[in-house]
Amino acid sequence: MKRRDALIRVIDALHAEIAALKSNDVASLERATADKLAGIEQIATLGTGPAGSEIRELADEANRLNETCRIYTNLMAANVRRRLQTLTGDGAVAGYRPGLRAAYA
C-alpha cells in the first residue's frame, strides 16, 4: 500500500468519525476510529520520505478533519460536563448560588 492510499483511508475514516460524532452513533464511531488508527499505523510502517504536493495536500486535509473531530469531541465533553453539573446542582453560576457570593466578592 502506498502512503497516498493510506492517507485516503485515514481521510475516509475521519469523515466517518465526524458523521458518527454528529449522530451520536457509538458503534460507528468505534469502527471509524479503529479504521483511522489502522490507517495511521499503515502510514507509520511505510516510513518517512520526501512528500510531493499530493501527499502534502492529503496530509493537510487529514489534519483539518482531525481538528474537526477534536472540536466535536470537546463540544460533546463540555455538554456532558454541563449536564452533569446541572444534575448535581453545580451548574448554577457562582454569583447566584447562596453562600458563594461572599467568596467571590
PDB file of N, CA and C in Angstrom:
ATOM      1  N   MET A   1       0.854  -1.184   0.000  1.00  0.00           N
ATOM      2  CA  MET A   1       0.000   0.000   0.000  1.00  0.00           C
ATOM      3  C   MET A   1       0.891   1.236   0.000  1.00  0.00           C
ATOM      4  N   LYS A   2       0.510   2.223  -0.739  1.00  0.00           N
ATOM      5  CA  LYS A   2       1.256   3.466  -0.826  1.00  0.00           C
ATOM      6  C   LYS A   2       0.788   4.444   0.244  1.00  0.00           C
ATOM      7  N   ARG A   3       1.650   5.430   0.540  1.00  0.00           N
ATOM      8  CA  ARG A   3       1.270   6.464   1.509  1.00  0.00           C
ATOM      9  C   ARG A   3      -0.003   7.175   1.064  1.00  0.00           C
ATOM     10  N   ARG A   4      -0.143   7.414  -0.223  1.00  0.00           N
ATOM     11  CA  ARG A   4      -1.339   8.086  -0.738  1.00  0.00           C
ATOM     12  C   ARG A   4      -2.587   7.295  -0.371  1.00  0.00           C
ATOM     13  N   ASP A   5      -2.562   5.987  -0.622  1.00  0.00           N
ATOM     14  CA  ASP A   5      -3.718   5.140  -0.318  1.00  0.00           C
ATOM     15  C   ASP A   5      -4.008   5.110   1.183  1.00  0.00           C
ATOM     16  N   ALA A   6      -2.950   5.052   1.980  1.00  0.00           N
ATOM     17  CA  ALA A   6      -3.127   5.030   3.431  1.00  0.00           C
ATOM     18  C   ALA A   6      -3.705   6.350   3.920  1.00  0.00           C
ATOM     19  N   LEU A   7      -3.255   7.467   3.354  1.00  0.00           N
ATOM     20  CA  LEU A   7      -3.812   8.767   3.741  1.00  0.00           C
ATOM     21  C   LEU A   7      -5.277   8.881   3.348  1.00  0.00           C
ATOM     22  N   ILE A   8      -5.621   8.378   2.180  1.00  0.00           N
ATOM     23  CA  ILE A   8      -7.026   8.397   1.757  1.00  0.00           C
ATOM     24  C   ILE A   8      -7.866   7.545   2.704  1.00  0.00           C
ATOM     25  N   ARG A   9      -7.320   6.431   3.141  1.00  0.00           N
ATOM     26  CA  ARG A   9      -8.022   5.588   4.122  1.00  0.00           C
ATOM     27  C   ARG A   9      -8.264   6.360   5.421  1.00  0.00           C
ATOM     28  N   VAL A  10      -7.257   7.098   5.880  1.00  0.00           N
ATOM     29  CA  VAL A  10      -7.395   7.898   7.102  1.00  0.00           C
ATOM     30  C   VAL A  10      -8.444   8.987   6.894  1.00  0.00           C
ATOM     31  N   ILE A  11      -8.406   9.656   5.751  1.00  0.00           N
ATOM     32  CA  ILE A  11      -9.374  10.719   5.462  1.00  0.00           C
ATOM     33  C   ILE A  11     -10.795  10.163   5.426  1.00  0.00           C
ATOM     34  N   ASP A  12     -10.985   9.021   4.784  1.00  0.00           N
ATOM     35  CA  ASP A  12     -12.311   8.394   4.755  1.00  0.00           C
ATOM     36  C   ASP A  12     -12.773   8.050   6.169  1.00  0.00           C
ATOM     37  N   ALA A  13     -11.861   7.541   6.975  1.00  0.00           N
ATOM     38  CA  ALA A  13     -12.204   7.192   8.356  1.00  0.00           C
ATOM     39  C   ALA A  13     -12.550   8.446   9.164  1.00  0.00           C
ATOM     40  N   LEU A  14     -11.839   9.536   8.919  1.00  0.00           N
ATOM     41  CA  LEU A  14     -12.140  10.787   9.627  1.00  0.00           C
ATOM     42  C   LEU A  14     -13.512  11.325   9.230  1.00  0.00           C
ATOM     43  N   HIS A  15     -13.871  11.208   7.965  1.00  0.00           N
ATOM     44  CA  HIS A  15     -15.226  11.615   7.541  1.00  0.00           C
ATOM     45  C   HIS A  15     -16.276  10.762   8.264  1.00  0.00           C
ATOM     46  N   ALA A  16     -16.021   9.462   8.353  1.00  0.00           N
ATOM     47  CA  ALA A  16     -16.949   8.567   9.055  1.00  0.00           C
ATOM     48  C   ALA A  16     -17.005   8.905  10.544  1.00  0.00           C
ATOM     49  N   GLU A  17     -15.864   9.258  11.108  1.00  0.00           N
ATOM     50  CA  GLU A  17     -15.815   9.622  12.525  1.00  0.00           C
ATOM     51  C   GLU A  17     -16.636  10.880  12.790  1.00  0.00           C
ATOM     52  N   ILE A  18     -16.514  11.872  11.927  1.00  0.00           N
ATOM     53  CA  ILE A  18     -17.293  13.103  12.072  1.00  0.00           C
ATOM     54  C   ILE A  18     -18.781  12.808  11.967  1.00  0.00           C
ATOM     55  N   ALA A  19     -19.169  12.007  10.995  1.00  0.00           N
ATOM     56  CA  ALA A  19     -20.587  11.644  10.844  1.00  0.00           C
ATOM     57  C   ALA A  19     -21.099  10.922  12.086  1.00  0.00           C
ATOM     58  N   ALA A  20     -20.288  10.032  12.629  1.00  0.00           N
ATOM     59  CA  ALA A  20     -20.689   9.293  13.832  1.00  0.00           C
ATOM     60  C   ALA A  20     -20.805  10.227  15.033  1.00  0.00           C
ATOM     61  N   LEU A  21     -19.882  11.178  15.149  1.00  0.00           N
ATOM     62  CA  LEU A  21     -19.956  12.147  16.246  1.00  0.00           C
ATOM     63  C   LEU A  21     -21.212  13.006  16.132  1.00  0.00           C
ATOM     64  N   LYS A  22     -21.530  13.431  14.916  1.00  0.00           N
ATOM     65  CA  LYS A  22     -22.716  14.265  14.698  1.00  0.00           C
ATOM     66  C   LYS A  22     -23.997  13.526  15.054  1.00  0.00           C
ATOM     67  N   SER A  23     -24.029  12.225  14.787  1.00  0.00           N
ATOM     68  CA  SER A  23     -25.254  11.456  15.022  1.00  0.00           C
ATOM     69  C   SER A  23     -25.239  10.696  16.347  1.00  0.00           C
ATOM     70  N   ASN A  24     -24.171  10.857  17.127  1.00  0.00           N
ATOM     71  CA  ASN A  24     -24.031  10.149  18.407  1.00  0.00           C
ATOM     72  C   ASN A  24     -24.137   8.636  18.243  1.00  0.00           C
ATOM     73  N   ASP A  25     -23.575   8.124  17.160  1.00  0.00           N
ATOM     74  CA  ASP A  25     -23.594   6.691  16.854  1.00  0.00           C
ATOM     75  C   ASP A  25     -22.299   6.065  17.368  1.00  0.00           C
ATOM     76  N   VAL A  26     -22.359   5.480  18.537  1.00  0.00           N
ATOM     77  CA  VAL A  26     -21.162   4.962  19.204  1.00  0.00           C
ATOM     78  C   VAL A  26     -20.531   3.809  18.432  1.00  0.00           C
ATOM     79  N   ALA A  27     -21.333   2.904  17.920  1.00  0.00           N
ATOM     80  CA  ALA A  27     -20.788   1.762  17.181  1.00  0.00           C
ATOM     81  C   ALA A  27     -20.044   2.232  15.934  1.00  0.00           C
ATOM     82  N   SER A  28     -20.636   3.175  15.207  1.00  0.00           N
ATOM     83  CA  SER A  28     -19.969   3.716  14.018  1.00  0.00           C
ATOM     84  C   SER A  28     -18.711   4.493  14.393  1.00  0.00           C
ATOM     85  N   LEU A  29     -18.763   5.187  15.514  1.00  0.00           N
ATOM     86  CA  LEU A  29     -17.598   5.931  15.989  1.00  0.00           C
ATOM     87  C   LEU A  29     -16.449   4.978  16.310  1.00  0.00           C
ATOM     88  N   GLU A  30     -16.760   3.866  16.954  1.00  0.00           N
ATOM     89  CA  GLU A  30     -15.727   2.874  17.274  1.00  0.00           C
ATOM     90  C   GLU A  30     -15.106   2.298  16.007  1.00  0.00           C
ATOM     91  N   ARG A  31     -15.937   1.983  15.014  1.00  0.00           N
ATOM     92  CA  ARG A  31     -15.427   1.449  13.744  1.00  0.00           C
ATOM     93  C   ARG A  31     -14.554   2.468  13.026  1.00  0.00           C
ATOM     94  N   ALA A  32     -15.040   3.700  12.954  1.00  0.00           N
ATOM     95  CA  ALA A  32     -14.296   4.749  12.256  1.00  0.00           C
ATOM     96  C   ALA A  32     -12.966   5.030  12.944  1.00  0.00           C
ATOM     97  N   THR A  33     -12.981   5.043  14.258  1.00  0.00           N
ATOM     98  CA  THR A  33     -11.745   5.290  15.000  1.00  0.00           C
ATOM     99  C   THR A  33     -10.753   4.150  14.792  1.00  0.00           C
ATOM    100  N   ALA A  34     -11.241   2.918  14.796  1.00  0.00           N
ATOM    101  CA  ALA A  34     -10.359   1.769  14.549  1.00  0.00           C
ATOM    102  C   ALA A  34      -9.785   1.829  13.141  1.00  0.00           C
ATOM    103  N   ASP A  35     -10.612   2.200  12.159  1.00  0.00           N
ATOM    104  CA  ASP A  35     -10.134   2.334  10.778  1.00  0.00           C
ATOM    105  C   ASP A  35      -9.092   3.441  10.670  1.00  0.00           C
ATOM    106  N   LYS A  36      -9.338   4.552  11.356  1.00  0.00           N
ATOM    107  CA  LYS A  36      -8.388   5.670  11.334  1.00  0.00           C
ATOM    108  C   LYS A  36      -7.053   5.243  11.923  1.00  0.00           C
ATOM    109  N   LEU A  37      -7.088   4.576  13.067  1.00  0.00           N
ATOM    110  CA  LEU A  37      -5.855   4.131  13.709  1.00  0.00           C
ATOM    111  C   LEU A  37      -5.101   3.117  12.852  1.00  0.00           C
ATOM    112  N   ALA A  38      -5.835   2.234  12.194  1.00  0.00           N
ATOM    113  CA  ALA A  38      -5.195   1.258  11.301  1.00  0.00           C
ATOM    114  C   ALA A  38      -4.518   1.970  10.133  1.00  0.00           C
ATOM    115  N   GLY A  39      -5.165   2.983   9.597  1.00  0.00           N
ATOM    116  CA  GLY A  39      -4.571   3.758   8.508  1.00  0.00           C
ATOM    117  C   GLY A  39      -3.328   4.496   8.955  1.00  0.00           C
ATOM    118  N   ILE A  40      -3.379   5.048  10.148  1.00  0.00           N
ATOM    119  CA  ILE A  40      -2.214   5.756  10.692  1.00  0.00           C
ATOM    120  C   ILE A  40      -1.062   4.782  10.922  1.00  0.00           C
ATOM    121  N   GLU A  41      -1.369   3.599  11.434  1.00  0.00           N
ATOM    122  CA  GLU A  41      -0.329   2.581  11.624  1.00  0.00           C
ATOM    123  C   GLU A  41       0.275   2.176  10.284  1.00  0.00           C
ATOM    124  N   GLN A  42      -0.562   2.071   9.256  1.00  0.00           N
ATOM    125  CA  GLN A  42      -0.072   1.721   7.928  1.00  0.00           C
ATOM    126  C   GLN A  42       0.886   2.792   7.413  1.00  0.00           C
ATOM    127  N   ILE A  43       0.514   4.053   7.609  1.00  0.00           N
ATOM    128  CA  ILE A  43       1.397   5.148   7.193  1.00  0.00           C
ATOM    129  C   ILE A  43       2.726   5.055   7.930  1.00  0.00           C
ATOM    130  N   ALA A  44       2.679   4.756   9.218  1.00  0.00           N
ATOM    131  CA  ALA A  44       3.905   4.662  10.016  1.00  0.00           C
ATOM    132  C   ALA A  44       4.811   3.541   9.517  1.00  0.00           C
ATOM    133  N   THR A  45       4.224   2.424   9.101  1.00  0.00           N
ATOM    134  CA  THR A  45       5.046   1.310   8.615  1.00  0.00           C
ATOM    135  C   THR A  45       5.697   1.625   7.265  1.00  0.00           C
ATOM    136  N   LEU A  46       5.109   2.560   6.524  1.00  0.00           N
ATOM    137  CA  LEU A  46       5.674   2.932   5.225  1.00  0.00           C
ATOM    138  C   LEU A  46       6.879   3.855   5.374  1.00  0.00           C
ATOM    139  N   GLY A  47       7.070   4.371   6.582  1.00  0.00           N
ATOM    140  CA  GLY A  47       8.223   5.216   6.835  1.00  0.00           C
ATOM    141  C   GLY A  47       8.039   6.630   6.324  1.00  0.00           C
ATOM    142  N   THR A  48       9.103   7.393   6.492  1.00  0.00           N
ATOM    143  CA  THR A  48       9.080   8.785   6.057  1.00  0.00           C
ATOM    144  C   THR A  48       9.910   8.927   4.792  1.00  0.00           C
ATOM    145  N   GLY A  49       9.728   9.996   4.181  1.00  0.00           N
ATOM    146  CA  GLY A  49      10.462  10.275   2.962  1.00  0.00           C
ATOM    147  C   GLY A  49       9.956  11.559   2.358  1.00  0.00           C
ATOM    148  N   PRO A  50      10.532  11.948   1.274  1.00  0.00           N
ATOM    149  CA  PRO A  50      10.066  13.179   0.633  1.00  0.00           C
ATOM    150  C   PRO A  50       8.598  13.053   0.223  1.00  0.00           C
ATOM    151  N   ALA A  51       7.881  14.108   0.478  1.00  0.00           N
ATOM    152  CA  ALA A  51       6.448  14.105   0.145  1.00  0.00           C
ATOM    153  C   ALA A  51       6.194  15.091  -0.982  1.00  0.00           C
ATOM    154  N   GLY A  52       5.519  14.625  -1.986  1.00  0.00           N
ATOM    155  CA  GLY A  52       5.142  15.501  -3.087  1.00  0.00           C
ATOM    156  C   GLY A  52       3.938  16.346  -2.697  1.00  0.00           C
ATOM    157  N   SER A  53       3.524  17.169  -3.611  1.00  0.00           N
ATOM    158  CA  SER A  53       2.413  18.088  -3.318  1.00  0.00           C
ATOM    159  C   SER A  53       1.111  17.337  -3.027  1.00  0.00           C
ATOM    160  N   GLU A  54       0.863  16.221  -3.717  1.00  0.00           N
ATOM    161  CA  GLU A  54      -0.380  15.473  -3.470  1.00  0.00           C
ATOM    162  C   GLU A  54      -0.398  14.901  -2.059  1.00  0.00           C
ATOM    163  N   ILE A  55       0.724  14.347  -1.617  1.00  0.00           N
ATOM    164  CA  ILE A  55       0.802  13.781  -0.262  1.00  0.00           C
ATOM    165  C   ILE A  55       0.636  14.889   0.766  1.00  0.00           C
ATOM    166  N   ARG A  56       1.259  16.026   0.538  1.00  0.00           N
ATOM    167  CA  ARG A  56       1.118  17.158   1.479  1.00  0.00           C
ATOM    168  C   ARG A  56      -0.333  17.619   1.554  1.00  0.00           C
ATOM    169  N   GLU A  57      -1.003  17.714   0.407  1.00  0.00           N
ATOM    170  CA  GLU A  57      -2.414  18.125   0.392  1.00  0.00           C
ATOM    171  C   GLU A  57      -3.285  17.124   1.139  1.00  0.00           C
ATOM    172  N   LEU A  58      -3.038  15.840   0.936  1.00  0.00           N
ATOM    173  CA  LEU A  58      -3.814  14.815   1.648  1.00  0.00           C
ATOM    174  C   LEU A  58      -3.542  14.880   3.145  1.00  0.00           C
ATOM    175  N   ALA A  59      -2.283  15.072   3.513  1.00  0.00           N
ATOM    176  CA  ALA A  59      -1.940  15.175   4.936  1.00  0.00           C
ATOM    177  C   ALA A  59      -2.588  16.411   5.555  1.00  0.00           C
ATOM    178  N   ASP A  60      -2.603  17.526   4.824  1.00  0.00           N
ATOM    179  CA  ASP A  60      -3.266  18.735   5.328  1.00  0.00           C
ATOM    180  C   ASP A  60      -4.758  18.502   5.512  1.00  0.00           C
ATOM    181  N   GLU A  61      -5.380  17.814   4.549  1.00  0.00           N
ATOM    182  CA  GLU A  61      -6.811  17.501   4.668  1.00  0.00           C
ATOM    183  C   GLU A  61      -7.071  16.609   5.886  1.00  0.00           C
ATOM    184  N   ALA A  62      -6.230  15.610   6.086  1.00  0.00           N
ATOM    185  CA  ALA A  62      -6.367  14.733   7.252  1.00  0.00           C
ATOM    186  C   ALA A  62      -6.224  15.539   8.543  1.00  0.00           C
ATOM    187  N   ASN A  63      -5.277  16.466   8.572  1.00  0.00           N
ATOM    188  CA  ASN A  63      -5.108  17.304   9.763  1.00  0.00           C
ATOM    189  C   ASN A  63      -6.332  18.171  10.017  1.00  0.00           C
ATOM    190  N   ARG A  64      -6.890  18.759   8.957  1.00  0.00           N
ATOM    191  CA  ARG A  64      -8.104  19.589   9.117  1.00  0.00           C
ATOM    192  C   ARG A  64      -9.270  18.752   9.650  1.00  0.00           C
ATOM    193  N   LEU A  65      -9.446  17.576   9.079  1.00  0.00           N
ATOM    194  CA  LEU A  65     -10.544  16.710   9.528  1.00  0.00           C
ATOM    195  C   LEU A  65     -10.319  16.246  10.959  1.00  0.00           C
ATOM    196  N   ASN A  66      -9.085  15.943  11.307  1.00  0.00           N
ATOM    197  CA  ASN A  66      -8.791  15.536  12.673  1.00  0.00           C
ATOM    198  C   ASN A  66      -9.088  16.674  13.656  1.00  0.00           C
ATOM    199  N   GLU A  67      -8.776  17.895  13.255  1.00  0.00           N
ATOM    200  CA  GLU A  67      -9.086  19.055  14.099  1.00  0.00           C
ATOM    201  C   GLU A  67     -10.601  19.199  14.261  1.00  0.00           C
ATOM    202  N   THR A  68     -11.351  18.956  13.200  1.00  0.00           N
ATOM    203  CA  THR A  68     -12.815  18.993  13.287  1.00  0.00           C
ATOM    204  C   THR A  68     -13.314  17.941  14.267  1.00  0.00           C
ATOM    205  N   CYS A  69     -12.747  16.740  14.211  1.00  0.00           N
ATOM    206  CA  CYS A  69     -13.122  15.681  15.157  1.00  0.00           C
ATOM    207  C   CYS A  69     -12.823  16.108  16.587  1.00  0.00           C
ATOM    208  N   ARG A  70     -11.670  16.729  16.788  1.00  0.00           N
ATOM    209  CA  ARG A  70     -11.290  17.174  18.128  1.00  0.00           C
ATOM    210  C   ARG A  70     -12.275  18.209  18.645  1.00  0.00           C
ATOM    211  N   ILE A  71     -12.695  19.133  17.781  1.00  0.00           N
ATOM    212  CA  ILE A  71     -13.645  20.159  18.190  1.00  0.00           C
ATOM    213  C   ILE A  71     -14.984  19.528  18.567  1.00  0.00           C
ATOM    214  N   TYR A  72     -15.488  18.610  17.736  1.00  0.00           N
ATOM    215  CA  TYR A  72     -16.741  17.927  18.066  1.00  0.00           C
ATOM    216  C   TYR A  72     -16.631  17.177  19.392  1.00  0.00           C
ATOM    217  N   THR A  73     -15.520  16.499  19.592  1.00  0.00           N
ATOM    218  CA  THR A  73     -15.320  15.745  20.838  1.00  0.00           C
ATOM    219  C   THR A  73     -15.300  16.681  22.035  1.00  0.00           C
ATOM    220  N   ASN A  74     -14.605  17.799  21.918  1.00  0.00           N
ATOM    221  CA  ASN A  74     -14.559  18.762  23.021  1.00  0.00           C
ATOM    222  C   ASN A  74     -15.935  19.356  23.307  1.00  0.00           C
ATOM    223  N   LEU A  75     -16.692  19.632  22.254  1.00  0.00           N
ATOM    224  CA  LEU A  75     -18.051  20.158  22.458  1.00  0.00           C
ATOM    225  C   LEU A  75     -18.942  19.132  23.160  1.00  0.00           C
ATOM    226  N   MET A  76     -18.829  17.881  22.746  1.00  0.00           N
ATOM    227  CA  MET A  76     -19.616  16.828  23.391  1.00  0.00           C
ATOM    228  C   MET A  76     -19.221  16.696  24.857  1.00  0.00           C
ATOM    229  N   ALA A  77     -17.937  16.733  25.145  1.00  0.00           N
ATOM    230  CA  ALA A  77     -17.474  16.625  26.529  1.00  0.00           C
ATOM    231  C   ALA A  77     -17.970  17.802  27.366  1.00  0.00           C
ATOM    232  N   ALA A  78     -17.948  18.992  26.789  1.00  0.00           N
ATOM    233  CA  ALA A  78     -18.438  20.170  27.504  1.00  0.00           C
ATOM    234  C   ALA A  78     -19.939  20.060  27.774  1.00  0.00           C
ATOM    235  N   ASN A  79     -20.693  19.552  26.801  1.00  0.00           N
ATOM    236  CA  ASN A  79     -22.136  19.372  27.007  1.00  0.00           C
ATOM    237  C   ASN A  79     -22.413  18.351  28.097  1.00  0.00           C
ATOM    238  N   VAL A  80     -21.668  17.258  28.103  1.00  0.00           N
ATOM    239  CA  VAL A  80     -21.856  16.238  29.144  1.00  0.00           C
ATOM    240  C   VAL A  80     -21.508  16.829  30.506  1.00  0.00           C
ATOM    241  N   ARG A  81     -20.386  17.554  30.574  1.00  0.00           N
ATOM    242  CA  ARG A  81     -19.982  18.178  31.836  1.00  0.00           C
ATOM    243  C   ARG A  81     -21.059  19.125  32.335  1.00  0.00           C
ATOM    244  N   ARG A  82     -21.606  19.949  31.430  1.00  0.00           N
ATOM    245  CA  ARG A  82     -22.650  20.899  31.819  1.00  0.00           C
ATOM    246  C   ARG A  82     -23.889  20.165  32.323  1.00  0.00           C
ATOM    247  N   ARG A  83     -24.267  19.090  31.649  1.00  0.00           N
ATOM    248  CA  ARG A  83     -25.447  18.330  32.075  1.00  0.00           C
ATOM    249  C   ARG A  83     -25.228  17.673  33.423  1.00  0.00           C
ATOM    250  N   LEU A  84     -24.035  17.132  33.630  1.00  0.00           N
ATOM    251  CA  LEU A  84     -23.733  16.515  34.925  1.00  0.00           C
ATOM    252  C   LEU A  84     -23.718  17.551  36.041  1.00  0.00           C
ATOM    253  N   GLN A  85     -23.168  18.721  35.761  1.00  0.00           N
ATOM    254  CA  GLN A  85     -23.167  19.784  36.763  1.00  0.00           C
ATOM    255  C   GLN A  85     -24.581  20.228  37.089  1.00  0.00           C
ATOM    256  N   THR A  86     -25.431  20.282  36.085  1.00  0.00           N
ATOM    257  CA  THR A  86     -26.825  20.655  36.314  1.00  0.00           C
ATOM    258  C   THR A  86     -27.519  19.609  37.176  1.00  0.00           C
ATOM    259  N   LEU A  87     -27.253  18.335  36.894  1.00  0.00           N
ATOM    260  CA  LEU A  87     -27.863  17.256  37.674  1.00  0.00           C
ATOM    261  C   LEU A  87     -27.418  17.263  39.127  1.00  0.00           C
ATOM    262  N   THR A  88     -26.179  17.673  39.361  1.00  0.00           N
ATOM    263  CA  THR A  88     -25.654  17.660  40.731  1.00  0.00           C
ATOM    264  C   THR A  88     -25.826  18.998  41.434  1.00  0.00           C
ATOM    265  N   GLY A  89     -26.397  19.966  40.745  1.00  0.00           N
ATOM    266  CA  GLY A  89     -26.606  21.269  41.356  1.00  0.00           C
ATOM    267  C   GLY A  89     -25.393  22.170  41.261  1.00  0.00           C
ATOM    268  N   ASP A  90     -24.343  21.745  40.577  1.00  0.00           N
ATOM    269  CA  ASP A  90     -23.142  22.558  40.438  1.00  0.00           C
ATOM    270  C   ASP A  90     -23.156  23.401  39.174  1.00  0.00           C
ATOM    271  N   GLY A  91     -24.234  23.347  38.415  1.00  0.00           N
ATOM    272  CA  GLY A  91     -24.278  24.037  37.137  1.00  0.00           C
ATOM    273  C   GLY A  91     -24.658  25.496  37.233  1.00  0.00           C
ATOM    274  N   ALA A  92     -25.092  25.947  38.377  1.00  0.00           N
ATOM    275  CA  ALA A  92     -25.507  27.340  38.512  1.00  0.00           C
ATOM    276  C   ALA A  92     -24.291  28.254  38.520  1.00  0.00           C
ATOM    277  N   VAL A  93     -24.491  29.468  38.075  1.00  0.00           N
ATOM    278  CA  VAL A  93     -23.423  30.461  38.108  1.00  0.00           C
ATOM    279  C   VAL A  93     -23.127  30.781  39.565  1.00  0.00           C
ATOM    280  N   ALA A  94     -21.848  30.872  39.910  1.00  0.00           N
ATOM    281  CA  ALA A  94     -21.440  31.049  41.308  1.00  0.00           C
ATOM    282  C   ALA A  94     -22.109  32.246  41.965  1.00  0.00           C
ATOM    283  N   GLY A  95     -22.291  33.351  41.242  1.00  0.00           N
ATOM    284  CA  GLY A  95     -22.892  34.548  41.822  1.00  0.00           C
ATOM    285  C   GLY A  95     -24.339  34.348  42.233  1.00  0.00           C
ATOM    286  N   TYR A  96     -24.997  33.333  41.727  1.00  0.00           N
ATOM    287  CA  TYR A  96     -26.404  33.090  42.036  1.00  0.00           C
ATOM    288  C   TYR A  96     -26.593  31.992  43.051  1.00  0.00           C
ATOM    289  N   ARG A  97     -25.501  31.383  43.502  1.00  0.00           N
ATOM    290  CA  ARG A  97     -25.632  30.310  44.495  1.00  0.00           C
ATOM    291  C   ARG A  97     -25.488  30.890  45.890  1.00  0.00           C
ATOM    292  N   PRO A  98     -26.444  30.623  46.744  1.00  0.00           N
ATOM    293  CA  PRO A  98     -26.356  31.131  48.118  1.00  0.00           C
ATOM    294  C   PRO A  98     -25.073  30.637  48.775  1.00  0.00           C
ATOM    295  N   GLY A  99     -24.447  31.509  49.525  1.00  0.00           N
ATOM    296  CA  GLY A  99     -23.251  31.127  50.261  1.00  0.00           C
ATOM    297  C   GLY A  99     -21.965  31.317  49.481  1.00  0.00           C
ATOM    298  N   LEU A 100     -22.024  31.355  48.172  1.00  0.00           N
ATOM    299  CA  LEU A 100     -20.812  31.529  47.395  1.00  0.00           C
ATOM    300  C   LEU A 100     -20.595  32.962  46.959  1.00  0.00           C
ATOM    301  N   ARG A 101     -21.608  33.766  47.025  1.00  0.00           N
ATOM    302  CA  ARG A 101     -21.494  35.146  46.586  1.00  0.00           C
ATOM    303  C   ARG A 101     -20.414  35.880  47.366  1.00  0.00           C
ATOM    304  N   ALA A 102     -20.343  35.687  48.677  1.00  0.00           N
ATOM    305  CA  ALA A 102     -19.346  36.364  49.511  1.00  0.00           C
ATOM    306  C   ALA A 102     -17.933  35.899  49.167  1.00  0.00           C
ATOM    307  N   ALA A 103     -17.794  34.649  48.753  1.00  0.00           N
ATOM    308  CA  ALA A 103     -16.465  34.114  48.422  1.00  0.00           C
ATOM    309  C   ALA A 103     -15.872  34.787  47.191  1.00  0.00           C
ATOM    310  N   TYR A 104     -16.712  35.309  46.308  1.00  0.00           N
ATOM    311  CA  TYR A 104     -16.227  35.930  45.087  1.00  0.00           C
ATOM    312  C   TYR A 104     -16.257  37.458  45.166  1.00  0.00           C
ATOM    313  N   ALA A 105     -16.607  37.995  46.293  1.00  0.00           N
ATOM    314  CA  ALA A 105     -16.703  39.464  46.437  1.00  0.00           C
ATOM    315  C   ALA A 105     -15.353  40.070  46.729  1.00  0.00           C
TER     316      ALA A 105
END
